[in-house]
CSV table of N, CA and C in Angstrom, one decimal:
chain,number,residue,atom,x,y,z
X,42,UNK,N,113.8,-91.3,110.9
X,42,UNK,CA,112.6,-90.5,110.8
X,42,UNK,C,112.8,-89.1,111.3
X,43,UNK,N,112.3,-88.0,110.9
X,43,UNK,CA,112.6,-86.8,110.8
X,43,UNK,C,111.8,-86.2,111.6
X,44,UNK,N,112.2,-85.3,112.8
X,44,UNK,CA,111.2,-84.9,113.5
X,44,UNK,C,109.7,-84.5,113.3
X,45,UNK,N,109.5,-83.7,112.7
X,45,UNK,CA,108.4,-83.5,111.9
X,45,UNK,C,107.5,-84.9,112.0
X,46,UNK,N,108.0,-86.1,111.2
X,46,UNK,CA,107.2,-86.9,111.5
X,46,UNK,C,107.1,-87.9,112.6
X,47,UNK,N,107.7,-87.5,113.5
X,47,UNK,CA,107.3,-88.0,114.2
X,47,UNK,C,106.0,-87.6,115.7
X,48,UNK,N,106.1,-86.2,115.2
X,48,UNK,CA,105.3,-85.8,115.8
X,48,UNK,C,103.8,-85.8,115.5
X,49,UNK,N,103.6,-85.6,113.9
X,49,UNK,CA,102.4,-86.7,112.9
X,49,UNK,C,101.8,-87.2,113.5
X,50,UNK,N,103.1,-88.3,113.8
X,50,UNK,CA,102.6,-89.7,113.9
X,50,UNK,C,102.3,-90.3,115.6
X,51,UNK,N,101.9,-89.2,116.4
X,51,UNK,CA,101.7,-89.7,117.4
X,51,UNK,C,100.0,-89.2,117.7
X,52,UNK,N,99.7,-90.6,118.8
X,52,UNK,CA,98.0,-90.1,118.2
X,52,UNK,C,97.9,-90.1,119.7
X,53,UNK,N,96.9,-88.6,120.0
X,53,UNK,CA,96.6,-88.6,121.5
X,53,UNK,C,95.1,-88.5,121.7
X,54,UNK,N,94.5,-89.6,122.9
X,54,UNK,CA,93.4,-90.2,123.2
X,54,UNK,C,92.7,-89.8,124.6
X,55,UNK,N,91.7,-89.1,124.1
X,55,UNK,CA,91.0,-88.5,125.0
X,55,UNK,C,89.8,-89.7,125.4
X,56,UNK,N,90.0,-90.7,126.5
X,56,UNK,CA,89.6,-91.7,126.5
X,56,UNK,C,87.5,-91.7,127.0
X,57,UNK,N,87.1,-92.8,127.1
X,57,UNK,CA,85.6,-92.7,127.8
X,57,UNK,C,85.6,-92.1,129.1
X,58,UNK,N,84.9,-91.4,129.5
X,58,UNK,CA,84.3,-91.2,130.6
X,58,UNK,C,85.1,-90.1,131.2
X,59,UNK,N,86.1,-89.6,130.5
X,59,UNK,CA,87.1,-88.6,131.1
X,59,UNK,C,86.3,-87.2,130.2
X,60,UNK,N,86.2,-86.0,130.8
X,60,UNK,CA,85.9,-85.0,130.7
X,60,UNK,C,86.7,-84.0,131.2
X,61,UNK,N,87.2,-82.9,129.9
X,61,UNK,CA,88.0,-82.0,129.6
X,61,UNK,C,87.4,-80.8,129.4
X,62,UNK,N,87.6,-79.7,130.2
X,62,UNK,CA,87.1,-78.5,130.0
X,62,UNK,C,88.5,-77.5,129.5
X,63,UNK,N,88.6,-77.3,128.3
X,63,UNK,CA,89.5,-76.5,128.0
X,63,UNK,C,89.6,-76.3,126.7
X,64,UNK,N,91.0,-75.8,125.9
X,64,UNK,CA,91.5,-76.2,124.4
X,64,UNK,C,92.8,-76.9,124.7
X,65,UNK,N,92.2,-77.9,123.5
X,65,UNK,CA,93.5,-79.2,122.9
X,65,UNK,C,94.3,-78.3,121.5
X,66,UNK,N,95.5,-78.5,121.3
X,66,UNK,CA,96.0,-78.3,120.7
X,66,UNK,C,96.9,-78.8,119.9
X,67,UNK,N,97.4,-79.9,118.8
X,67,UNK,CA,98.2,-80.8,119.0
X,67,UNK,C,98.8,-81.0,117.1
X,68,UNK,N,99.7,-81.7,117.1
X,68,UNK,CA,100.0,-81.6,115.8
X,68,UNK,C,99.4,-82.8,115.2
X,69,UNK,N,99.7,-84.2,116.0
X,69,UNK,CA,99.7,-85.0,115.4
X,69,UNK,C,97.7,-85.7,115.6
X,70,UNK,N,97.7,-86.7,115.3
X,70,UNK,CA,96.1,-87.2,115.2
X,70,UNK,C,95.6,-87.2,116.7
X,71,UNK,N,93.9,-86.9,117.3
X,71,UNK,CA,93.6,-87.2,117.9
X,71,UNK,C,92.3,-88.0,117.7
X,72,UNK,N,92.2,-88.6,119.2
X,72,UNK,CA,91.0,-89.6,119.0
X,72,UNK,C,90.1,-89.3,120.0
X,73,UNK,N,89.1,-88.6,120.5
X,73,UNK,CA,88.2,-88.3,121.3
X,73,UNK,C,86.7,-89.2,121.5
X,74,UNK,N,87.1,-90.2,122.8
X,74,UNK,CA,86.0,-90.8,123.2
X,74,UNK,C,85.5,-90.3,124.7
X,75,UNK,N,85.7,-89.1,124.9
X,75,UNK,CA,85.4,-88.7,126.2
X,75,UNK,C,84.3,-87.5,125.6
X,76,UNK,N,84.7,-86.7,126.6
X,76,UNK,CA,84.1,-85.1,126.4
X,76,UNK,C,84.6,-84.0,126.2
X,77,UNK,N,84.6,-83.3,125.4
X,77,UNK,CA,85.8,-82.3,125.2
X,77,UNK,C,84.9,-80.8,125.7
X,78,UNK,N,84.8,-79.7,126.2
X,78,UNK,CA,84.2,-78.6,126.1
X,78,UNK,C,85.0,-77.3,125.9
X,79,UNK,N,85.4,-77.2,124.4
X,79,UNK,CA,86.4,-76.4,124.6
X,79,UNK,C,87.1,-76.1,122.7
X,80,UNK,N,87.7,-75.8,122.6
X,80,UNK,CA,88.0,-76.0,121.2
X,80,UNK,C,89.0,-77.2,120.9
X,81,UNK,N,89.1,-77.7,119.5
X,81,UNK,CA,90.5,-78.4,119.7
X,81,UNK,C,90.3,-78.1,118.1
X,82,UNK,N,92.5,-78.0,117.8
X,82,UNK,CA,92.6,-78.1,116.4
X,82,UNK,C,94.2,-78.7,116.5
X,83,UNK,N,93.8,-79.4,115.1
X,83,UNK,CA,95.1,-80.1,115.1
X,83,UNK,C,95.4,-80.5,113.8
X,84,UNK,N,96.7,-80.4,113.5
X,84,UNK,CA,97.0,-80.3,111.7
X,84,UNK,C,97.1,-81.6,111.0
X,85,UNK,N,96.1,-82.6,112.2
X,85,UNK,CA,96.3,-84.2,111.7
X,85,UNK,C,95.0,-84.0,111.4
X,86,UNK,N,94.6,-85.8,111.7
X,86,UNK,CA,93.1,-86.4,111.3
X,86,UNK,C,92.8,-86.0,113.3
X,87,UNK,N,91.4,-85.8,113.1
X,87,UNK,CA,90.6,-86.0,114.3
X,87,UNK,C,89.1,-87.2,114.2
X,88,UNK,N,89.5,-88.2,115.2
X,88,UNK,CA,88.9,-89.2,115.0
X,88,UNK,C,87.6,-88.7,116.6
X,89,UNK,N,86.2,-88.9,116.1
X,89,UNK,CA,85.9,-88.5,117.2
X,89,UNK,C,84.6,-89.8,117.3
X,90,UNK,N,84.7,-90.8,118.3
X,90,UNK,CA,84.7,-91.7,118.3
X,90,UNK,C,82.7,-92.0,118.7
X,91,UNK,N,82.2,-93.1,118.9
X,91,UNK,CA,80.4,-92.8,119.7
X,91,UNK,C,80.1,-92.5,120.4
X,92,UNK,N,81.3,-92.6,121.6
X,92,UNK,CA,81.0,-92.2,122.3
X,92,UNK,C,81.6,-90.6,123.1
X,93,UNK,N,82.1,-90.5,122.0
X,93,UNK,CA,82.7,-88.9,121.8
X,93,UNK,C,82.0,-87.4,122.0
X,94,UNK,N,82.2,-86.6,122.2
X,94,UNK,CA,81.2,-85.6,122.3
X,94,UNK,C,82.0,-84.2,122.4
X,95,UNK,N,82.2,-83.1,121.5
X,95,UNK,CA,82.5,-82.0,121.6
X,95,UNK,C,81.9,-80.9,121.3
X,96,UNK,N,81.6,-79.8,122.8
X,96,UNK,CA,81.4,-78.5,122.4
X,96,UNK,C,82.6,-77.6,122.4
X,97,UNK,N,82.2,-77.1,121.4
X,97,UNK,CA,83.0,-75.8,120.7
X,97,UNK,C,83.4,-75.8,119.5
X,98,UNK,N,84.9,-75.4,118.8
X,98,UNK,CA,85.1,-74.8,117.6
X,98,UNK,C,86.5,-76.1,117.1
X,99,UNK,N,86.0,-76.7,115.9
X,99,UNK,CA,87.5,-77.7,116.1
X,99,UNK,C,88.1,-76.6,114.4
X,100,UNK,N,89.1,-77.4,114.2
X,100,UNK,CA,89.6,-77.0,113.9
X,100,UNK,C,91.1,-78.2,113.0
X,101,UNK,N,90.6,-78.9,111.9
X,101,UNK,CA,91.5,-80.1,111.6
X,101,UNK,C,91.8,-80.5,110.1
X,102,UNK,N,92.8,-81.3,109.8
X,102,UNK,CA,93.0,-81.5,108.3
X,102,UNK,C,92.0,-82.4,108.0
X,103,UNK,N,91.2,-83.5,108.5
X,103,UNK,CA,90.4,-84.1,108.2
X,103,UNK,C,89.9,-85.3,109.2
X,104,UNK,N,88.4,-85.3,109.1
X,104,UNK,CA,87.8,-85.6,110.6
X,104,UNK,C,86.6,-87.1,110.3
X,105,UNK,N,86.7,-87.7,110.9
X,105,UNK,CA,85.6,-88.6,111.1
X,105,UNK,C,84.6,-88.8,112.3
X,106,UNK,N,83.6,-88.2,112.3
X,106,UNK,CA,82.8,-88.1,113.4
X,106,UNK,C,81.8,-89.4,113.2
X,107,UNK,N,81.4,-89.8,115.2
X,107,UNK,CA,80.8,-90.9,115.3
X,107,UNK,C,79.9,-90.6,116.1
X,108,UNK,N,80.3,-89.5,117.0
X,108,UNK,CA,79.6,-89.0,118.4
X,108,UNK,C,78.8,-88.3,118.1
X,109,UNK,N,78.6,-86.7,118.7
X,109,UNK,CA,78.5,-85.6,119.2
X,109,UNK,C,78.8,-84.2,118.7
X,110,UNK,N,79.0,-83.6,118.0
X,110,UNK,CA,79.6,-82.1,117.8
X,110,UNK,C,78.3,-81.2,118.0
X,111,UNK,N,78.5,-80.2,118.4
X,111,UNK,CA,78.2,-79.1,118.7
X,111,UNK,C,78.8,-77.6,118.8
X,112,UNK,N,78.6,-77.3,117.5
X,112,UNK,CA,79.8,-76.1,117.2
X,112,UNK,C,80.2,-75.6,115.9
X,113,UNK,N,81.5,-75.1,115.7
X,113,UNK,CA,81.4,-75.1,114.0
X,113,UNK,C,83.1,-76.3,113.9
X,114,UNK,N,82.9,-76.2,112.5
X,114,UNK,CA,84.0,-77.2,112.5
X,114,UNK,C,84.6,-76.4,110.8
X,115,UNK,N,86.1,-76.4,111.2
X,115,UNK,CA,86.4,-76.2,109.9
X,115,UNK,C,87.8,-77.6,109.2
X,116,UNK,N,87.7,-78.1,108.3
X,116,UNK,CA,88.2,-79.3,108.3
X,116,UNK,C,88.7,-78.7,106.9
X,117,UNK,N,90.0,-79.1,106.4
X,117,UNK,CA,90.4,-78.8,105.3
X,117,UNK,C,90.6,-79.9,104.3
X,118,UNK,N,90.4,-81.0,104.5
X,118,UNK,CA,90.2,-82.2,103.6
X,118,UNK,C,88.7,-82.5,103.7
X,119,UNK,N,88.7,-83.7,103.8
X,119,UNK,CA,87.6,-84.7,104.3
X,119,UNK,C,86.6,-84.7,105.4
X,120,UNK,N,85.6,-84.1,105.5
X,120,UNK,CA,84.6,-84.4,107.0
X,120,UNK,C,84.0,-85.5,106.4
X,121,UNK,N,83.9,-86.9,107.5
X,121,UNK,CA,83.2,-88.0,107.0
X,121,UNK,C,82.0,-88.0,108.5
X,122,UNK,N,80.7,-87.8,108.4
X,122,UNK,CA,79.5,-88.0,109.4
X,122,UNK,C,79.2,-89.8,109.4
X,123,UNK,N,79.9,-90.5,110.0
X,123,UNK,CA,79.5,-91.6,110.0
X,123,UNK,C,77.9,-91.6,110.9
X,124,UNK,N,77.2,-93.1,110.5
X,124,UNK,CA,75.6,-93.1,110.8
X,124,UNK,C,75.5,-93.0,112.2
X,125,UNK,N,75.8,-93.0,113.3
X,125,UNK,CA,75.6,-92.6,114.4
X,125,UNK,C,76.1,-91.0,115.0
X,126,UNK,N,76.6,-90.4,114.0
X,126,UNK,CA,77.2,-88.7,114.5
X,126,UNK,C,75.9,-88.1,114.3
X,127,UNK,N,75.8,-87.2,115.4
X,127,UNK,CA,74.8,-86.3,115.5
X,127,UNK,C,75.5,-84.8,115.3
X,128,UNK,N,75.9,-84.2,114.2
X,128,UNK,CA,76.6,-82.7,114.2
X,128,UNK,C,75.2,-81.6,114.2
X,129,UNK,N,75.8,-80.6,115.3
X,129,UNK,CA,74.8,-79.1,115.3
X,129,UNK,C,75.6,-78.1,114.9
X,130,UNK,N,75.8,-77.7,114.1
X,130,UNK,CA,76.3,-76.2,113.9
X,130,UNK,C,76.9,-75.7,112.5
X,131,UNK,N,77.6,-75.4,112.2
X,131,UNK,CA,78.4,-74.6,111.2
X,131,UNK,C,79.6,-75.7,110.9
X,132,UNK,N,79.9,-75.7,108.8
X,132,UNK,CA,80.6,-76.7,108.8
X,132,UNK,C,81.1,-75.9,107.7
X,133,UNK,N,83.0,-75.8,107.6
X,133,UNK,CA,83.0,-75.5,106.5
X,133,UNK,C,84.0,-76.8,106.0
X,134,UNK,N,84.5,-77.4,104.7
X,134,UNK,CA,85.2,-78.3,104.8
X,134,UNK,C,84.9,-78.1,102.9
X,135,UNK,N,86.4,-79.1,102.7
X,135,UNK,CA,86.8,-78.9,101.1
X,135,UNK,C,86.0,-80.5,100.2
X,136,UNK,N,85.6,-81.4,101.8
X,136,UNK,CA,84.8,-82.7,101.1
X,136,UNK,C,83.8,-82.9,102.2
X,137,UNK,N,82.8,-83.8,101.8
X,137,UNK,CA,81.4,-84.1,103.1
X,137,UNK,C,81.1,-84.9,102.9
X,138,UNK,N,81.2,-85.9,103.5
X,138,UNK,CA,80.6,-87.8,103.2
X,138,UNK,C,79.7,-87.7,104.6
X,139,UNK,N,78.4,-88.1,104.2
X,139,UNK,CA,76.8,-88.0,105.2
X,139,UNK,C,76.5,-89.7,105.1
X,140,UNK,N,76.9,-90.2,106.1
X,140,UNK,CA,76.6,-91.5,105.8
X,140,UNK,C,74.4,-91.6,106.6
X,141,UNK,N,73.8,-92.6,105.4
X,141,UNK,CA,72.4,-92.6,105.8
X,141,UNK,C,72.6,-92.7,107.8
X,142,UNK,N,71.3,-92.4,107.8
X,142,UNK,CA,71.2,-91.8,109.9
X,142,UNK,C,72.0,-91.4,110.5
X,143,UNK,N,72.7,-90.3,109.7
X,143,UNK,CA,73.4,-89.2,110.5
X,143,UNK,C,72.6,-88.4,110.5
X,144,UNK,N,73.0,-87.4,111.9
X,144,UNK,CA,72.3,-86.0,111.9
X,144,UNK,C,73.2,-85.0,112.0
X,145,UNK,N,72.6,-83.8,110.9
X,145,UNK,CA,73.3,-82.7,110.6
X,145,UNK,C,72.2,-81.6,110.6
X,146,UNK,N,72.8,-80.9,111.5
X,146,UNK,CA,71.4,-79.2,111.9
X,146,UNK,C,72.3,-78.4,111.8
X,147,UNK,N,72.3,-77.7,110.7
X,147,UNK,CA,73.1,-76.6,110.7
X,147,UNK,C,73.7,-76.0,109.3
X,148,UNK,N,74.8,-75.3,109.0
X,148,UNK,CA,74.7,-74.7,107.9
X,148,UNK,C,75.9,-75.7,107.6
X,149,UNK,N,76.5,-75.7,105.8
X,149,UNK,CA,77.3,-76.0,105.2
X,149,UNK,C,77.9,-75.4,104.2
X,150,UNK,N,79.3,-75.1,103.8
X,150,UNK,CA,80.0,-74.3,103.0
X,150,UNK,C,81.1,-74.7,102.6
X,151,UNK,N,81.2,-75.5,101.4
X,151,UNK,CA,82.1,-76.6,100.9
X,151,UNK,C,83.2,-75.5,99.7
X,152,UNK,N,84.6,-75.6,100.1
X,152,UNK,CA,85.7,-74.9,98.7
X,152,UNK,C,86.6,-75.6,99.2
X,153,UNK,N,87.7,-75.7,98.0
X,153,UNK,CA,88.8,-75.9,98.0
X,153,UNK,C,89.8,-75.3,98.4
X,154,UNK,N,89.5,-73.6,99.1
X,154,UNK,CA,90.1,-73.0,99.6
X,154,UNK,C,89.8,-72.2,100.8
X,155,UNK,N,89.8,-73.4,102.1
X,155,UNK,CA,90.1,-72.8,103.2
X,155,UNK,C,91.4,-72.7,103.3
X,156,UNK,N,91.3,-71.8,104.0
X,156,UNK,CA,92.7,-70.7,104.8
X,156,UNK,C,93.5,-71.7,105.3
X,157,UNK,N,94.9,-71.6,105.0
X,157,UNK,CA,95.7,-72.2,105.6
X,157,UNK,C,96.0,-72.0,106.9
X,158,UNK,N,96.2,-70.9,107.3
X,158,UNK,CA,96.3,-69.8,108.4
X,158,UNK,C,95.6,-70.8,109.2
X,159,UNK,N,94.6,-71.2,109.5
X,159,UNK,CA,93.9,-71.2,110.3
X,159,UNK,C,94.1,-72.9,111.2
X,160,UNK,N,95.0,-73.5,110.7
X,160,UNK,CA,94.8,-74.4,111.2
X,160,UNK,C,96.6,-74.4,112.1
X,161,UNK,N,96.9,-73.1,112.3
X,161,UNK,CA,98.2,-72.9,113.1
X,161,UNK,C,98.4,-72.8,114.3
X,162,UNK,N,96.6,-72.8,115.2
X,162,UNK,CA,96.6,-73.3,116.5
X,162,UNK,C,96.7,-71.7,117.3
């Protein structure tokens, strides 16, 4: 396995009840069931779980929200709002799956061409 992937392939878990005041930064996937207050971007998937909750600016290849957002999000695949995510803010992303009883307050701005740049941390 080639470094590169192996770095992918490592998934780091910001577990319940733990609260983080800062920026995450990471290559490989994360999974946020705590509290994050702070930015996080990462050139994997971000899994952000019900009982999850982030303020600030993320920043990911593609994201599944269950929790909390509060912020803008720029996702360059896939943002999936599963029925218990409550998202506030600014979304730009290249797909948007709104599953029924989610909440979304805020603006949206769907291309195939977000900036690569931007997801370099």
């Amino acid at each position: 396995m080639a470094r590169s992937e192996e770095i992918s392939n490592n998934l780091n878990i910001l577990g319940c009840g733990t609260n983080i005041v800062g920026n995450i930064v990471s290559q490989g996937d994360v999974r946020v069931d705590g509290t994050l207050e702070g930015n996080l971007t990462t050139q994997s998937k971000l899994v952000i779980g019900n009982t999850g909750k982030i303020v600030g600016e993320i920043k990911c290849k593609d994201c599944e929200v269950s929790g909390t957002v509060k912020g803008k999000m720029q996702v360059e695949n896939l943002l999936m709002l599963k029925s218990t995510a409550v998202m506030e803010g600014e979304i730009r992303t290249s797909k948007l799956a709104i599953e029924p009883n989610a909440v979304f307050s805020g603006t949206c701005s769907m291309s195939t061409a977000v900036p690569e740049e931007s997801y370099n941390g």
